[in-house]
JSON list of C-alpha atoms in Angstrom, two decimals:
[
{"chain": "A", "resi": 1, "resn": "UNK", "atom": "CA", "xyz": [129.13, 148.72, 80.58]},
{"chain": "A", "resi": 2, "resn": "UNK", "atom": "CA", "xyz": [127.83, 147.52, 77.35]},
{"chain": "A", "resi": 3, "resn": "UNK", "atom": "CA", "xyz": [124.45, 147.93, 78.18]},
{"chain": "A", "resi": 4, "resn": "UNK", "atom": "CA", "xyz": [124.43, 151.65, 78.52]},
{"chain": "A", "resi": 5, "resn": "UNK", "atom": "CA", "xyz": [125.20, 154.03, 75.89]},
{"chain": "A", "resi": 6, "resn": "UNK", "atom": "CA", "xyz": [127.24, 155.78, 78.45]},
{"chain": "A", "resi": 7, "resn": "UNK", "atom": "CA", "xyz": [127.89, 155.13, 82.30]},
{"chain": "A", "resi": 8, "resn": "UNK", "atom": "CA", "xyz": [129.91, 157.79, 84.62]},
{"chain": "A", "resi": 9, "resn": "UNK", "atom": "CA", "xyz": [130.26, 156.50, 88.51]},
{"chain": "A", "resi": 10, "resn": "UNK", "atom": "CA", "xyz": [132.74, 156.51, 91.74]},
{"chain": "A", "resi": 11, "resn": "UNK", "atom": "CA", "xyz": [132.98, 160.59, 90.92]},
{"chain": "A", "resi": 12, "resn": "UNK", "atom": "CA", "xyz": [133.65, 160.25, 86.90]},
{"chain": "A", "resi": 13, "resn": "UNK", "atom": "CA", "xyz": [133.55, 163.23, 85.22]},
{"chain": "A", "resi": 14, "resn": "UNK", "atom": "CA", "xyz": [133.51, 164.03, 81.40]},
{"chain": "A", "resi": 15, "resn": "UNK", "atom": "CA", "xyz": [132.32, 166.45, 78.90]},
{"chain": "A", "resi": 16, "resn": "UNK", "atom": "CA", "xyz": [129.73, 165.14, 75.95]},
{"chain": "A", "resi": 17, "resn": "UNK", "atom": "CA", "xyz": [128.63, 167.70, 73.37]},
{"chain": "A", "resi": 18, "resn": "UNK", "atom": "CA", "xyz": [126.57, 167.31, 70.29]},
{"chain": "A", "resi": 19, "resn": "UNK", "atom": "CA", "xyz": [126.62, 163.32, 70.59]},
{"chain": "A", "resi": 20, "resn": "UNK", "atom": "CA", "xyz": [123.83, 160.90, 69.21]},
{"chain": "A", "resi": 21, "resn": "UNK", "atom": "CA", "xyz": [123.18, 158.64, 72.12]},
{"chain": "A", "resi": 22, "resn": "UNK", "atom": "CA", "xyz": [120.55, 155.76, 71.17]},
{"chain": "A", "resi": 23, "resn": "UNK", "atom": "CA", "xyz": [119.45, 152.26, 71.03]},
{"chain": "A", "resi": 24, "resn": "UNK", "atom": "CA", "xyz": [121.00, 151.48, 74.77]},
{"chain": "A", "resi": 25, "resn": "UNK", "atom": "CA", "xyz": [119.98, 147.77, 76.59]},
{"chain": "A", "resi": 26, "resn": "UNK", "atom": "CA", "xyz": [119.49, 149.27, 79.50]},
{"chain": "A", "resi": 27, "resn": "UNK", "atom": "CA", "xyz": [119.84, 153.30, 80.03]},
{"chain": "A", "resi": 28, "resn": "UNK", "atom": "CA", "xyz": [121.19, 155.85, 77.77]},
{"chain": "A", "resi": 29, "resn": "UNK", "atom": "CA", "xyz": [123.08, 157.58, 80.10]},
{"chain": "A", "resi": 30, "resn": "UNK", "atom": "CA", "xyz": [123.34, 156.42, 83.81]},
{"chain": "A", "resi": 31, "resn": "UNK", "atom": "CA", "xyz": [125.07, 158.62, 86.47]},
{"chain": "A", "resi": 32, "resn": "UNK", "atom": "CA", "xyz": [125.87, 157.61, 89.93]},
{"chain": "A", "resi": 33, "resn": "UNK", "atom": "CA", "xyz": [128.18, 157.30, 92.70]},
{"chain": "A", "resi": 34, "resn": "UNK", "atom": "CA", "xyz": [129.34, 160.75, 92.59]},
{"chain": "A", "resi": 35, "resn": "UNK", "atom": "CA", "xyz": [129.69, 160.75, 88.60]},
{"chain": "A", "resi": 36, "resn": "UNK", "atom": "CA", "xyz": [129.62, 164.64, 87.94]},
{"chain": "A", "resi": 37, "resn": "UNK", "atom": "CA", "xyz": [129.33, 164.67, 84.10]},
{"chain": "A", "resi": 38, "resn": "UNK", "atom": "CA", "xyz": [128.59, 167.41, 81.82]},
{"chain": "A", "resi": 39, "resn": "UNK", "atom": "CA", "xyz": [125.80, 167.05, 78.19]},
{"chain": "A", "resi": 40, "resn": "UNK", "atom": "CA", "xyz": [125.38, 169.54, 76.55]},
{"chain": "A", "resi": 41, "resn": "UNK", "atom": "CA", "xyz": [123.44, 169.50, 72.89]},
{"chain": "A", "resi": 42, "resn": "UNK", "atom": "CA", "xyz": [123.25, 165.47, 72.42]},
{"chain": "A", "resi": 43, "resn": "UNK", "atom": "CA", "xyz": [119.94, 163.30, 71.29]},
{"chain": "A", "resi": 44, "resn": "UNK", "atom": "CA", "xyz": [119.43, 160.78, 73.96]},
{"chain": "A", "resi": 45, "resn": "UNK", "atom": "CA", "xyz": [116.82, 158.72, 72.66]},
{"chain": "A", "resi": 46, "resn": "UNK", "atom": "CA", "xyz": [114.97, 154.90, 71.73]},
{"chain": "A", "resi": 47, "resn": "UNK", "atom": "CA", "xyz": [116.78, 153.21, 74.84]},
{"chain": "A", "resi": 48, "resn": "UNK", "atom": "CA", "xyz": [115.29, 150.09, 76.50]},
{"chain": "A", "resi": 49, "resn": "UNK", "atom": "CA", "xyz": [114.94, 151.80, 79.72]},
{"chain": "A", "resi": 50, "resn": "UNK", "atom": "CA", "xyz": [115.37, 155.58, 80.35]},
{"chain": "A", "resi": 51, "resn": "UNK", "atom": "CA", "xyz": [116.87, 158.26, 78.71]},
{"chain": "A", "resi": 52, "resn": "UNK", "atom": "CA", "xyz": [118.86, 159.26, 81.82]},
{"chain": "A", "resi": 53, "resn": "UNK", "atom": "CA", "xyz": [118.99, 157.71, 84.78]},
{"chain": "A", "resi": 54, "resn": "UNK", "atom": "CA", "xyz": [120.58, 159.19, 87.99]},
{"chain": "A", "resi": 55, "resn": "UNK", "atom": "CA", "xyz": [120.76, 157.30, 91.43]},
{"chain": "A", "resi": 56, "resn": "UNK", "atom": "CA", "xyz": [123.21, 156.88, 94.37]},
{"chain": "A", "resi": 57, "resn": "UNK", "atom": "CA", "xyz": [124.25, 160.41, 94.72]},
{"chain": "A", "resi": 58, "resn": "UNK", "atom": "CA", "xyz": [125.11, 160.95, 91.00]},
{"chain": "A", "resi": 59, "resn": "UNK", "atom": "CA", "xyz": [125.12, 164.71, 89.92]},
{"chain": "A", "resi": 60, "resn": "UNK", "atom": "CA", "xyz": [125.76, 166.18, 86.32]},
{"chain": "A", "resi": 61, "resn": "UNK", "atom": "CA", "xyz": [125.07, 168.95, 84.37]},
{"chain": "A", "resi": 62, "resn": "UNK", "atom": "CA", "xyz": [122.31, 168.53, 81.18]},
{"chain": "A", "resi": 63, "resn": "UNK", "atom": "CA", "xyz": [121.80, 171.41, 78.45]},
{"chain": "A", "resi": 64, "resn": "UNK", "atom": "CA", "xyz": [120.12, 171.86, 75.40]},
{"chain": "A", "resi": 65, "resn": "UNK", "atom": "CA", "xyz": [119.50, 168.07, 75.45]},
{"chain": "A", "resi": 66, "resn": "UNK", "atom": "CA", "xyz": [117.10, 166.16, 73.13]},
{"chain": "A", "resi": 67, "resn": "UNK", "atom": "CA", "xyz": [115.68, 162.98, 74.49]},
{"chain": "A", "resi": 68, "resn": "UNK", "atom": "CA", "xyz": [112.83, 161.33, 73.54]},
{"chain": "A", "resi": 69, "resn": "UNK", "atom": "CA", "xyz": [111.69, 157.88, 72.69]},
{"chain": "A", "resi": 70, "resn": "UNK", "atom": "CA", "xyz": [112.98, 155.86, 75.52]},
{"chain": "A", "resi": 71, "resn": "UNK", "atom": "CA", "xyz": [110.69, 152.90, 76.63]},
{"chain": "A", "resi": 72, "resn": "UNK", "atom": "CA", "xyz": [110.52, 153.83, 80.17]},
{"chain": "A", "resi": 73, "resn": "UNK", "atom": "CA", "xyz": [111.25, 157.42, 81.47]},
{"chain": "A", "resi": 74, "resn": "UNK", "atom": "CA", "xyz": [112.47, 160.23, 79.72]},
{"chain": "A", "resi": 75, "resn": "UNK", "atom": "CA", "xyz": [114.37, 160.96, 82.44]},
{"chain": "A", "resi": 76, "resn": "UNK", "atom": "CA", "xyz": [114.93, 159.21, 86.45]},
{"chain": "A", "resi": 77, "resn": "UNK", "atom": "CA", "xyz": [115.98, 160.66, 89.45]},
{"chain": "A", "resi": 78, "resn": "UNK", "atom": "CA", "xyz": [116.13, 158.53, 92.55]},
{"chain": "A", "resi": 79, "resn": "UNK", "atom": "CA", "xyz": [118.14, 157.48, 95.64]},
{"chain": "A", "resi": 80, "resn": "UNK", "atom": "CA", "xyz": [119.71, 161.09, 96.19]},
{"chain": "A", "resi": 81, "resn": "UNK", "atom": "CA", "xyz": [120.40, 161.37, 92.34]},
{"chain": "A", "resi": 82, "resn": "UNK", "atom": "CA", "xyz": [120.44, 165.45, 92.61]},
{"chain": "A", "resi": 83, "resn": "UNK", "atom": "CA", "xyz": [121.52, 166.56, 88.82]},
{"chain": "A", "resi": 84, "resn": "UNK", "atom": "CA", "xyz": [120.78, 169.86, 87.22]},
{"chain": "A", "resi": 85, "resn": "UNK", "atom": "CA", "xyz": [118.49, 170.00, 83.53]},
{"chain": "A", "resi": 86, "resn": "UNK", "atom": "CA", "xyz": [118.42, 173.50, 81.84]},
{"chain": "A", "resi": 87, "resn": "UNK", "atom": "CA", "xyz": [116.65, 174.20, 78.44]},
{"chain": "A", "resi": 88, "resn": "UNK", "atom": "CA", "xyz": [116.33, 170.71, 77.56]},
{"chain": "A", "resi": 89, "resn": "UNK", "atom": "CA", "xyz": [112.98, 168.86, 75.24]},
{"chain": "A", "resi": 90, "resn": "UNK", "atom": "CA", "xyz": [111.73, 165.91, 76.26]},
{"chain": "A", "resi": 91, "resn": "UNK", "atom": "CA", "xyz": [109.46, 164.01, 74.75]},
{"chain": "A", "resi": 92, "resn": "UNK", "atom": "CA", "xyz": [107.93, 161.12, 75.69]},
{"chain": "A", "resi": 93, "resn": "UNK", "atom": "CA", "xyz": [105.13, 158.65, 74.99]},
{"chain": "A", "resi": 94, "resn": "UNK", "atom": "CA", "xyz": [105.35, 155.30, 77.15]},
{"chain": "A", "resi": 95, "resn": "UNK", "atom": "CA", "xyz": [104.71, 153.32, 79.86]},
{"chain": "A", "resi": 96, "resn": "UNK", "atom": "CA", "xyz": [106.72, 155.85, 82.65]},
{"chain": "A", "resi": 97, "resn": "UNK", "atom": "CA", "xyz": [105.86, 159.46, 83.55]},
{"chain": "A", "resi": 98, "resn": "UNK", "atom": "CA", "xyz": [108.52, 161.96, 81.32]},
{"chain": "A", "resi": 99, "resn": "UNK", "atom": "CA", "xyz": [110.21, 162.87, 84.57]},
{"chain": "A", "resi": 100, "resn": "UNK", "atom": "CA", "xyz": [110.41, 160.49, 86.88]},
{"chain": "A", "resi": 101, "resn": "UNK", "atom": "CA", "xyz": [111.35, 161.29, 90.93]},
{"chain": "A", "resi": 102, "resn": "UNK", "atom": "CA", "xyz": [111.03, 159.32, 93.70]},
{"chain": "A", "resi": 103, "resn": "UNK", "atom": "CA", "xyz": [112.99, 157.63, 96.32]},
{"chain": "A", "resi": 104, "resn": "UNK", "atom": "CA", "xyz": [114.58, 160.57, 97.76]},
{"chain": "A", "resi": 105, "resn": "UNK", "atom": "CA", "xyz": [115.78, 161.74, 94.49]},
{"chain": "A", "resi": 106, "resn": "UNK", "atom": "CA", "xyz": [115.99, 165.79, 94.02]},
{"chain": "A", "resi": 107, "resn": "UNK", "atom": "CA", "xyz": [117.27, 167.66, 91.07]},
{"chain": "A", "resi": 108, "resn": "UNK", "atom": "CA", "xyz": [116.67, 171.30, 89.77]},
{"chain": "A", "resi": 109, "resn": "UNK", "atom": "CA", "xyz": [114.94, 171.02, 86.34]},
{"chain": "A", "resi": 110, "resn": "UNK", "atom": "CA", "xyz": [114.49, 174.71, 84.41]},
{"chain": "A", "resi": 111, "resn": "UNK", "atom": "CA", "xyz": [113.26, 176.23, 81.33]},
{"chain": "A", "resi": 112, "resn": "UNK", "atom": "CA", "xyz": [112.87, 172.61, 80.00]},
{"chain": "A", "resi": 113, "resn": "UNK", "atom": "CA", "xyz": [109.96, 171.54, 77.43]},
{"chain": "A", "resi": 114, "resn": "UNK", "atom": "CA", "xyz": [108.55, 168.36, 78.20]},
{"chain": "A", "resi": 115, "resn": "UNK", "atom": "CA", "xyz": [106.03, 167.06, 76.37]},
{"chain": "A", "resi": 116, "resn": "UNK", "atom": "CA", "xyz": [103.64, 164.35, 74.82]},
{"chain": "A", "resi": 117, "resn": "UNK", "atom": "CA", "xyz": [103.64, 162.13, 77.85]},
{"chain": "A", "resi": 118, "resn": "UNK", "atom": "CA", "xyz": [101.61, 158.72, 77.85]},
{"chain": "A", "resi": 119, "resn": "UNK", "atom": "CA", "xyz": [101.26, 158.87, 81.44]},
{"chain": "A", "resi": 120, "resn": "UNK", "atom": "CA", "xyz": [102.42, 161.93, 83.58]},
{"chain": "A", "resi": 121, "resn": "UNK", "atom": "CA", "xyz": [104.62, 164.62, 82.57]},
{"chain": "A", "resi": 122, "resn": "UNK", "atom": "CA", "xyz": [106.24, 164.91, 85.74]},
{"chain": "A", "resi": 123, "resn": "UNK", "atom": "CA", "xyz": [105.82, 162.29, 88.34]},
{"chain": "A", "resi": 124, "resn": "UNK", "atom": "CA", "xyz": [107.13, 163.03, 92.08]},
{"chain": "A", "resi": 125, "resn": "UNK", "atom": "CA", "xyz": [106.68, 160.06, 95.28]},
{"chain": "A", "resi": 126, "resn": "UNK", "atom": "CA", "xyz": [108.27, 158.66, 98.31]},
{"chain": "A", "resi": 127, "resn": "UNK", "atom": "CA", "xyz": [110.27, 161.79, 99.91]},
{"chain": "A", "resi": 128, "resn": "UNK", "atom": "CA", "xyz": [111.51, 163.22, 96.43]},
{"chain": "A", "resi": 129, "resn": "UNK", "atom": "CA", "xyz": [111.87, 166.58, 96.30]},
{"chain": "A", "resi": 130, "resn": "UNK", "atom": "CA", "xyz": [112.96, 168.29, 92.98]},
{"chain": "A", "resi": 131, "resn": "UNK", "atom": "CA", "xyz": [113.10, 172.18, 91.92]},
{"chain": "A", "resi": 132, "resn": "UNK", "atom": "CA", "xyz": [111.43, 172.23, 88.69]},
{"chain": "A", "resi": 133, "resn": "UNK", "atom": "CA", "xyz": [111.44, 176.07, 87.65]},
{"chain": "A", "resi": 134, "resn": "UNK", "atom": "CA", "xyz": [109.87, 177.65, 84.78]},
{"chain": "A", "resi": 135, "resn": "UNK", "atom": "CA", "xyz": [109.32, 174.88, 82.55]},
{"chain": "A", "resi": 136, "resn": "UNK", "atom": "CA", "xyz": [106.86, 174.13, 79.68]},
{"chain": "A", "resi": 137, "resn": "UNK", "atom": "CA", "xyz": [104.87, 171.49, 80.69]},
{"chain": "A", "resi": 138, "resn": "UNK", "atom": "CA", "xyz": [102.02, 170.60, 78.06]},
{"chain": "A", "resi": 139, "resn": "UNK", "atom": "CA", "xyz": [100.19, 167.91, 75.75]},
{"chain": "A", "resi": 140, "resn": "UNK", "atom": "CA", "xyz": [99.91, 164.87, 78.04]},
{"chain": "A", "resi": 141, "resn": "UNK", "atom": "CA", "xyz": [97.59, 161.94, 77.95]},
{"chain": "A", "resi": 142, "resn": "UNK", "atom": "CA", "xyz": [97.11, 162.28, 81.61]},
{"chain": "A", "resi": 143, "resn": "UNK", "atom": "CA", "xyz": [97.84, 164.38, 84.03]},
{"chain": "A", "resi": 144, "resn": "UNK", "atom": "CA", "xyz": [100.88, 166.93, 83.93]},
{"chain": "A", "resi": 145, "resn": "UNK", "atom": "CA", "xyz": [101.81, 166.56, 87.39]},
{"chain": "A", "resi": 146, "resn": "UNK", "atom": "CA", "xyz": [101.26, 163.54, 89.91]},
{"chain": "A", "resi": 147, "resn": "UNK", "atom": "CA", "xyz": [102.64, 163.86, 93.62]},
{"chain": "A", "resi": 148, "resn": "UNK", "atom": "CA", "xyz": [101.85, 161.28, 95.79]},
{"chain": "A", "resi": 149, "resn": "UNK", "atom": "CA", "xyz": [103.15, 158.64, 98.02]},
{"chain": "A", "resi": 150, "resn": "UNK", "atom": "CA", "xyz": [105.09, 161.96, 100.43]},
{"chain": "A", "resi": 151, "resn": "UNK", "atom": "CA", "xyz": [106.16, 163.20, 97.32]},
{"chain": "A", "resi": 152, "resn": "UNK", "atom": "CA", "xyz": [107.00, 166.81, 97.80]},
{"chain": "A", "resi": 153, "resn": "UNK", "atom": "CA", "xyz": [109.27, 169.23, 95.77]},
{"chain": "A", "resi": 154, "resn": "UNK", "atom": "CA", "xyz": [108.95, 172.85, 94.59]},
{"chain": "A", "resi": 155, "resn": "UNK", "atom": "CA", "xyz": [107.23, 173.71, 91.06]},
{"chain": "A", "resi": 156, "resn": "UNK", "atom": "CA", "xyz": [107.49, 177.75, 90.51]},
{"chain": "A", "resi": 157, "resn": "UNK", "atom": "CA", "xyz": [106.80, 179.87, 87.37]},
{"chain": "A", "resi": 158, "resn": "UNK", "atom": "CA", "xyz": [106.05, 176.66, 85.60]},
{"chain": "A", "resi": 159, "resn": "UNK", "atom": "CA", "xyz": [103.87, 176.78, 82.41]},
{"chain": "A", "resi": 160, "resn": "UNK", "atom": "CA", "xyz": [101.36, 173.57, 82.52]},
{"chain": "A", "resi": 161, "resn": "UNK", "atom": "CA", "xyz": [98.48, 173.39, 79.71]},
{"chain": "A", "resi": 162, "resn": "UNK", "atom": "CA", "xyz": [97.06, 171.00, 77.52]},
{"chain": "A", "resi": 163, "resn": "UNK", "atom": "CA", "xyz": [96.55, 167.86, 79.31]},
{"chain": "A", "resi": 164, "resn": "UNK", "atom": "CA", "xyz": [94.06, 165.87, 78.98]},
{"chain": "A", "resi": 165, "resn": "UNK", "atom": "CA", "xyz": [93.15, 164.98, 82.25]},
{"chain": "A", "resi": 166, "resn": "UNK", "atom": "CA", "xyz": [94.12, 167.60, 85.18]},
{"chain": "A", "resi": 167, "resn": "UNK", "atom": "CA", "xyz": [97.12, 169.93, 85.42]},
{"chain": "A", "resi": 168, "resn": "UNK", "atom": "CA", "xyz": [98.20, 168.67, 88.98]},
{"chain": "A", "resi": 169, "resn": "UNK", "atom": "CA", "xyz": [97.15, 165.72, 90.51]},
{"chain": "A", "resi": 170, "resn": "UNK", "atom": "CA", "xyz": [97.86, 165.81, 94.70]},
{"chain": "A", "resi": 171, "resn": "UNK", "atom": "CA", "xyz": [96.70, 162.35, 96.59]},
{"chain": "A", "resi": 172, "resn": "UNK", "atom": "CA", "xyz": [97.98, 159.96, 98.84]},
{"chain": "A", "resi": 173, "resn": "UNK", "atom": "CA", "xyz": [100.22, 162.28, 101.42]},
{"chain": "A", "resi": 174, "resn": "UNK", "atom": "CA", "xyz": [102.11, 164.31, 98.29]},
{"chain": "A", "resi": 175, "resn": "UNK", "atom": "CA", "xyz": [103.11, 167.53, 99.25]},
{"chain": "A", "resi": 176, "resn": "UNK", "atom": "CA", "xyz": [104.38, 169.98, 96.94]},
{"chain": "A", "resi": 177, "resn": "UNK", "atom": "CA", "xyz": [105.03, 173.93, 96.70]},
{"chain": "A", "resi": 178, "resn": "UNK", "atom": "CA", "xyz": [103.34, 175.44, 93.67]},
{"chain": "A", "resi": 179, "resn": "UNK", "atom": "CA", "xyz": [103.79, 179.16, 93.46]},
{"chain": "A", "resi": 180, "resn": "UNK", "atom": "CA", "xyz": [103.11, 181.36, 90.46]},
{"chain": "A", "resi": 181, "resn": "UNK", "atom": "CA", "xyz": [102.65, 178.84, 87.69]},
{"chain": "A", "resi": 182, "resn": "UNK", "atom": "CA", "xyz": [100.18, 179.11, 84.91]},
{"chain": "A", "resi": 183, "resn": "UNK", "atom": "CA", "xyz": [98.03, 176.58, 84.59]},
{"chain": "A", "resi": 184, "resn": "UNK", "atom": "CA", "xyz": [95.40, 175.84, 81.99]},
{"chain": "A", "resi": 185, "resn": "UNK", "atom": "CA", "xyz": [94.12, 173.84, 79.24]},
{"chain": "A", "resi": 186, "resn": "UNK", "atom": "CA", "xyz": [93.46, 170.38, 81.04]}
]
């Protein structure tokens, strides 16, 4: 598609190292349909919509990733989307949360930075349930962490300081796991 810096669907594959990835109509990456795709050191960044999106069972692989700067979410995981984000930064200051799950999306997100959020750092609702382990979580304009809606999900060993509203925010049937995080500095 035009529209997306790059799309990988009905079980694509593919390797993308050290790529700049920017300026997308719609996402700068999308995954779905089975797309298994592997980024590793690329700046995904100043896309219409989200940095990456992943939906409708898409998987993949993210490393050492840089994105930042895209309008919506830094990064969206929905409708079984279930992809894996190690030692990534994002940064992000608009109108979505940083990390975005809901839907039934899942995904195991660890020893990322995320950071300078407008609205939530991490934002989990309706039945998503995501693995985010040992990540640094800091310097949002609101809260850190918002589960709601029957969000769930598992946050463990997570460093989460320097909001400036609370560090986790649980309302409206949310339902997460928190076990041995540091949290401070809201």
């Amino acid at each position: 598609s035009k529209q997306h810096g790059i799309l990988v669907h009905d079980a694509g594959l593919g390797k993308f190292e050290e790529n700049e990835i920017f300026g997308s109509v719609l996402h700068g990456v999308q995954v779905q349909k089975a797309g298994n795709p592997t980024f590793t050191k690329n700046r995904i960044y100043e896309g219409s919509r989200c940095g990456v999106y992943v939906f409708d069972n898409g998987q993949g692989t993210f490393e050492e990733n840089d994105i930042f700067g895209n309008l919506l979410s830094g990064i969206e995981i929905t409708l079984g989307g279930n992809p894996n984000f190690v030692k990534n930064r994002i940064v992000h200051d608009a109108t979505q949360a940083g990390v975005y799950v809901h839907d039934f999306g899942q995904g195991h997100l660890e020893r990322n930075e995320i950071l300078v959020n407008a609205s939530a750092a991490i934002e989990i609702k309706s039945s998503a349930n995501p693995i985010f382990l040992q990540n640094r979580i800091h310097n949002g304009k609101a809260c850190s962490v918002f589960v709601h809606e029957g969000g769930e999900g598992i946050l463990e060993e997570n460093e989460i300081f320097g909001s400036q509203t609370s560090g986790v925010d649980i309302k409206t049937s949310g339902n997460p796991t928190l076990r041995h995080n540091r949290i401070y500095d809201g």
